[in-house]
PDB file of C-alpha atoms and ligand atoms in Angstrom:
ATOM      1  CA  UNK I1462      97.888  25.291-159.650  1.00  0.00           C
ATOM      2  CA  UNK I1463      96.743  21.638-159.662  1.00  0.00           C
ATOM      3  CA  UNK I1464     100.400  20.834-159.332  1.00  0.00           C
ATOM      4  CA  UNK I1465     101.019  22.458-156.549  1.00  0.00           C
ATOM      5  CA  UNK I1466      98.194  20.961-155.212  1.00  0.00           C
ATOM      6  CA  UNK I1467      99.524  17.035-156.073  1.00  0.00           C
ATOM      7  CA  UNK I1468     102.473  18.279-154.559  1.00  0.00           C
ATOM      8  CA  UNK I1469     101.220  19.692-151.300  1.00  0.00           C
ATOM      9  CA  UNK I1470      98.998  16.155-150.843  1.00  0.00           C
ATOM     10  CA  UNK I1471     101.847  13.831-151.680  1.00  0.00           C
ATOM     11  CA  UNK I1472     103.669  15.972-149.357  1.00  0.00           C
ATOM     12  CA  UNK I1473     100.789  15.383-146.794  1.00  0.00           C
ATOM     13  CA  UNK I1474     100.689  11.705-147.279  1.00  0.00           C
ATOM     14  CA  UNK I1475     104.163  11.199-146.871  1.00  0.00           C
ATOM     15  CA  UNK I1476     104.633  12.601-143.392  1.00  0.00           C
ATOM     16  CA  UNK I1477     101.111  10.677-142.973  1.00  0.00           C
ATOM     17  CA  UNK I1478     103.555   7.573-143.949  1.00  0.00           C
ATOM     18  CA  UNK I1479     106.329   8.966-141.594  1.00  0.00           C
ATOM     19  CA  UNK I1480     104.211   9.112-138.312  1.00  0.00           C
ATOM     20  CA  UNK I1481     102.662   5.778-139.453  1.00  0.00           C
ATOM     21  CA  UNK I1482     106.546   4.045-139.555  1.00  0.00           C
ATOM     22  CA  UNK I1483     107.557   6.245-136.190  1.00  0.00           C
ATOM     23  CA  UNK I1484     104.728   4.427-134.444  1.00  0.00           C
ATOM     24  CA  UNK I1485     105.559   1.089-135.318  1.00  0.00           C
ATOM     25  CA  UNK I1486     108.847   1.478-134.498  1.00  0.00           C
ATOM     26  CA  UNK I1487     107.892   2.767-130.949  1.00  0.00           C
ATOM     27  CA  UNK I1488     109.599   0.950-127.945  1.00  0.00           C
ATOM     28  CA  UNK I1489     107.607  -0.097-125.212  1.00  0.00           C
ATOM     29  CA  UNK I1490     107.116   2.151-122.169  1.00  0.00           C
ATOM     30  CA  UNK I1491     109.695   1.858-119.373  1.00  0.00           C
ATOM     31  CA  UNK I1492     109.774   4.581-117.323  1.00  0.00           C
ATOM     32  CA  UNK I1493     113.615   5.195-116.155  1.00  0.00           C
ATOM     33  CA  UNK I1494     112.707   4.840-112.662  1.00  0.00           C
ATOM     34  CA  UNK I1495     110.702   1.966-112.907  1.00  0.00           C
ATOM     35  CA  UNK I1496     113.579   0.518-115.039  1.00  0.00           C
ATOM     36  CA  UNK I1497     116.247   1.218-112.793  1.00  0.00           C
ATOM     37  CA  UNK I1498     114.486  -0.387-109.588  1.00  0.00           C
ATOM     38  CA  UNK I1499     114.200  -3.630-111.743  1.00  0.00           C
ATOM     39  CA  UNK I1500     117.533  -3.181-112.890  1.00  0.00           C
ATOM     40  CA  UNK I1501     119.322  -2.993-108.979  1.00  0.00           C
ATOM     41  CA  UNK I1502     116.213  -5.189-107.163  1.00  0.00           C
ATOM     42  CA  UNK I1503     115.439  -8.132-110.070  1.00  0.00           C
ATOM     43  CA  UNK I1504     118.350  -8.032-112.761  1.00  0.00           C
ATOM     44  CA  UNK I1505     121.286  -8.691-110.846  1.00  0.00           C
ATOM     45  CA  UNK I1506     119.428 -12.422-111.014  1.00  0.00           C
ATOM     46  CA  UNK I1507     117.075 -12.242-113.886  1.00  0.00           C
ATOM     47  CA  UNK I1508     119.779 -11.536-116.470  1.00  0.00           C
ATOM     48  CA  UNK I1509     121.595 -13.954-118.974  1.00  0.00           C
ATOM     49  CA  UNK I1510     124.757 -13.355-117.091  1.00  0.00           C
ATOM     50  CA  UNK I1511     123.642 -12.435-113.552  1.00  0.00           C
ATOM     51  CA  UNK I1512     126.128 -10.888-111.339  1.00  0.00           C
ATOM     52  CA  UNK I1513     124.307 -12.373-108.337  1.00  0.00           C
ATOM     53  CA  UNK I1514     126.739 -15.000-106.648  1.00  0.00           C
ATOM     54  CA  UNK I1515     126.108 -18.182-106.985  1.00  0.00           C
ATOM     55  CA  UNK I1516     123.152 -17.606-109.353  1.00  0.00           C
ATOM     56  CA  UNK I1517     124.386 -18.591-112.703  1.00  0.00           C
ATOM     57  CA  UNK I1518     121.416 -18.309-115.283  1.00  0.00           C
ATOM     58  CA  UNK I1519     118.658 -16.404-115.145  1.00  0.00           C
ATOM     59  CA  UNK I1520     115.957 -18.081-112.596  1.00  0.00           C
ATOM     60  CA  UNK I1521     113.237 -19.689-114.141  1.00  0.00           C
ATOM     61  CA  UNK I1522     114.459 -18.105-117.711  1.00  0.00           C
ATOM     62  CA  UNK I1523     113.173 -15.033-116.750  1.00  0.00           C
ATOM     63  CA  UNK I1524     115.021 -12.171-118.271  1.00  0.00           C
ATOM     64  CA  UNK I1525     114.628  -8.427-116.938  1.00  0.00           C
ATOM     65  CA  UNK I1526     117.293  -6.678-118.158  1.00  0.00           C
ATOM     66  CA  UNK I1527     116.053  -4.960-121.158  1.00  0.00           C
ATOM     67  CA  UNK I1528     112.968  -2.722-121.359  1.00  0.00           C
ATOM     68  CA  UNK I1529     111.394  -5.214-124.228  1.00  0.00           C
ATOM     69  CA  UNK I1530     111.287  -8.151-121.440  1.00  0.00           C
ATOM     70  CA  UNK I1531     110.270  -5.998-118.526  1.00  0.00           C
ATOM     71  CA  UNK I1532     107.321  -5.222-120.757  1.00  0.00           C
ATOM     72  CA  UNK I1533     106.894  -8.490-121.677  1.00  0.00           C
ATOM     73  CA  UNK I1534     107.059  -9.907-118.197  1.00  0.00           C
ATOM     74  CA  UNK I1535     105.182  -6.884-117.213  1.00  0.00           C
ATOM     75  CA  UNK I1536     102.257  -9.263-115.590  1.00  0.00           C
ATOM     76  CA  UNK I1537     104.555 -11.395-113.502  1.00  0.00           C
ATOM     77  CA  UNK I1538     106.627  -8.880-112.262  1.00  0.00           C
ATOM     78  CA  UNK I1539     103.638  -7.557-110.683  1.00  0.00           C
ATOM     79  CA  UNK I1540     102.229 -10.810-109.808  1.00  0.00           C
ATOM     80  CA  UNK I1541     105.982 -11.327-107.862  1.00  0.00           C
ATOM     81  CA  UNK I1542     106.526  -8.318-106.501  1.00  0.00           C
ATOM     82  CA  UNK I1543     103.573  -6.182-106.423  1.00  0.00           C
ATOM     83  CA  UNK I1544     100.376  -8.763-105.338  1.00  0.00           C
ATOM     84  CA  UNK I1545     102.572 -10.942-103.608  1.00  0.00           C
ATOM     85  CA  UNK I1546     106.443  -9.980-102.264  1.00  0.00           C
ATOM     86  CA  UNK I1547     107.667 -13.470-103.474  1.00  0.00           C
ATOM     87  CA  UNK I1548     110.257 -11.220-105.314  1.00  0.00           C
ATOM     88  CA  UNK I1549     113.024 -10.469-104.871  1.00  0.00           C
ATOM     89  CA  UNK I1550     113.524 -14.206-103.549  1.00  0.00           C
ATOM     90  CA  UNK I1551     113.713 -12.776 -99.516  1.00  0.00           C
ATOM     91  CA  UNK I1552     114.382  -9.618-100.438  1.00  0.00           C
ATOM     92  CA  UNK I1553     117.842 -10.051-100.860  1.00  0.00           C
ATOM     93  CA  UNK I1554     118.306  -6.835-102.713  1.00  0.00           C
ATOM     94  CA  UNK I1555     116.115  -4.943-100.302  1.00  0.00           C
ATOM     95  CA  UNK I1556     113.627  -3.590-102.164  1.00  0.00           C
ATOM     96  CA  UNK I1557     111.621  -0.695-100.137  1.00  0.00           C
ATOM     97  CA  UNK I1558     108.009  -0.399-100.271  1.00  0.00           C
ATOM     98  CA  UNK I1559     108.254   3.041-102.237  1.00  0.00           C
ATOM     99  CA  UNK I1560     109.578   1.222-105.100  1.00  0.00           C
ATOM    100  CA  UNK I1561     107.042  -1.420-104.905  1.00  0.00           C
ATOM    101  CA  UNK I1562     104.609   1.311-104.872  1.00  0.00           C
ATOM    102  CA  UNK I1563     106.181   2.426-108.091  1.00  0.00           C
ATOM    103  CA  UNK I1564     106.145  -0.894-109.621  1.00  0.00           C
ATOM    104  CA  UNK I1565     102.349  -0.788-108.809  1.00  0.00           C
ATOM    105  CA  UNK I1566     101.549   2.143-110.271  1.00  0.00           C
ATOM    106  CA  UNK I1567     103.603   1.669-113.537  1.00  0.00           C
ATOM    107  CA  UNK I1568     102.415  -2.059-114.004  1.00  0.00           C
ATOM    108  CA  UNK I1569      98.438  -0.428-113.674  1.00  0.00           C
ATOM    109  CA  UNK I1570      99.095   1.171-116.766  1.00  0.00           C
ATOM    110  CA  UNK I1571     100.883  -1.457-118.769  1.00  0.00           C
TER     111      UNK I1571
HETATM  112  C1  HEC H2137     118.576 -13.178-105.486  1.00  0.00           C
HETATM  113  C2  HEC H2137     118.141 -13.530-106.830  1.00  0.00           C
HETATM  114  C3  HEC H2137     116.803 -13.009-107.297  1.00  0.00           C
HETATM  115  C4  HEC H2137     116.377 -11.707-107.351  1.00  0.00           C
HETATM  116  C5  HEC H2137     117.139 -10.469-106.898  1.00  0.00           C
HETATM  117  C6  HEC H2137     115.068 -11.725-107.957  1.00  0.00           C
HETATM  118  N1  HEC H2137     114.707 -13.008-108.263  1.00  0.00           N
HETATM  119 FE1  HEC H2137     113.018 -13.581-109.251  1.00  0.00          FE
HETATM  120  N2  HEC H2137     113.582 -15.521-109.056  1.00  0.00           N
HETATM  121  C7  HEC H2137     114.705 -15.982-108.395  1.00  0.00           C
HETATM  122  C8  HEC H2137     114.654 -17.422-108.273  1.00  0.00           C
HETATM  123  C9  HEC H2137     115.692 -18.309-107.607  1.00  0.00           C
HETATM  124  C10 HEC H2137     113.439 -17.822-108.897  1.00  0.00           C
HETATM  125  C11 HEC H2137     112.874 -19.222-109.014  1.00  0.00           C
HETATM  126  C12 HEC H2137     112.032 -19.431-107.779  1.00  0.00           C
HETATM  127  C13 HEC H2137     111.287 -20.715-107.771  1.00  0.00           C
HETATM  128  O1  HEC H2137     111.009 -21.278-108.834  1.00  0.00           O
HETATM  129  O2  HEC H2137     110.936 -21.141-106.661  1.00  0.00           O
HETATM  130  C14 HEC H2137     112.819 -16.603-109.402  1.00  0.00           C
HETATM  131  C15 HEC H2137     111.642 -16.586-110.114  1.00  0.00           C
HETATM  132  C16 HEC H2137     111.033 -15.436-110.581  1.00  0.00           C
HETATM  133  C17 HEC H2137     109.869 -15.405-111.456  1.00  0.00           C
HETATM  134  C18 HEC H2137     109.151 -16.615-112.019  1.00  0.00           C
HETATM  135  C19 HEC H2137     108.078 -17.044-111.070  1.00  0.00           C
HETATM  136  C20 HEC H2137     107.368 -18.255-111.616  1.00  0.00           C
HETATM  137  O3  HEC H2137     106.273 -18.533-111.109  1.00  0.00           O
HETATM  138  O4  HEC H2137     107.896 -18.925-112.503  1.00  0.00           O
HETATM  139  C21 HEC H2137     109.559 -14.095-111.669  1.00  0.00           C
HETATM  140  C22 HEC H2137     108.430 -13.535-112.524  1.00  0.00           C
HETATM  141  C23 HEC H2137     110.514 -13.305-110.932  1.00  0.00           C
HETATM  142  N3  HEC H2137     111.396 -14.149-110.297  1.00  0.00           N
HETATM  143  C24 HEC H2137     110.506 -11.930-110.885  1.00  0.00           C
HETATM  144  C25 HEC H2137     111.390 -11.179-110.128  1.00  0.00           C
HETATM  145  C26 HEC H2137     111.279  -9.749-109.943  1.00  0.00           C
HETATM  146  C27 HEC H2137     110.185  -8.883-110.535  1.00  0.00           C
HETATM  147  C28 HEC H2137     112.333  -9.378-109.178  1.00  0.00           C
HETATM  148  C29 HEC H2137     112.633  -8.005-108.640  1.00  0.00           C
HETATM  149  C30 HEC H2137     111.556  -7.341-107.933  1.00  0.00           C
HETATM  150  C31 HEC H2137     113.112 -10.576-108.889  1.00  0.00           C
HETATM  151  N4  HEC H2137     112.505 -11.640-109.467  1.00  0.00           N
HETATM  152  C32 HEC H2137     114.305 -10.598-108.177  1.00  0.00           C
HETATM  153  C33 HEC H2137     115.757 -15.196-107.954  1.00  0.00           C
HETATM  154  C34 HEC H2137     115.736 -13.819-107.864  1.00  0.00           C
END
């Protein structure tokens, strides 16, 4: 009886352990709408190799093109495009208001 007992708690503890790992491994929140707007609108520039012509490095070293720099340029991107419209630079990739909206609302919660 008390073995089964040890067992069941080490059994216990160890998916304990297992959540515990899954949530350090989690990746940051990028919704795939919000990511594909940045990906069309920002990352054809802000990307190591940007397919933008004549923009050959990524403006100001700002990267966008993975969810783990969106989220870590989470605050500028809504300082740039959200608070101000001072990206994209003129709006060269024509960004609607409807996806700034959903910039807005994503970058609230981030
Ligand atoms: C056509 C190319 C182009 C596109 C598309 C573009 N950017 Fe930029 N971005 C630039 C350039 C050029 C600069 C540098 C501007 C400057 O320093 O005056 C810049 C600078 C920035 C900066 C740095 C600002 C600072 O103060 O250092 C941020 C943040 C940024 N862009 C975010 C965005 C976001 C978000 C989008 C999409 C909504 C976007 N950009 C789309 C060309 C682009």
């Amino acid at each position: 009886m008390q073995r089964v007992i040890l067992t069941l708690i080490s059994v216990l503890s160890l998916s304990g352990a297992a959540h515990g790992s899954g949530q350090a491994q989690t990746k940051p929140i990028v919704p795939a709408p919000v990511f594909e707007i940045i990906q069309k609108r920002c990352a054809v520039c802000h990307a190591q190799n940007p397919s933008y012509k004549d923009v050959h490095a990524p403006p100001n070293g700002v990267l966008l093109d993975t969810p783990d720099e969106i989220v870590s340029n989470r605050q500028a991107i809504k300082t740039a495009a959200v608070l101000t419209h001072f990206m994209p630079l003129n709006n060269l990739t024509g960004m609607t208001k409807e996806e700034r909206k959903i910039i807005e609302t994503w970058s609230k919660y981030n």
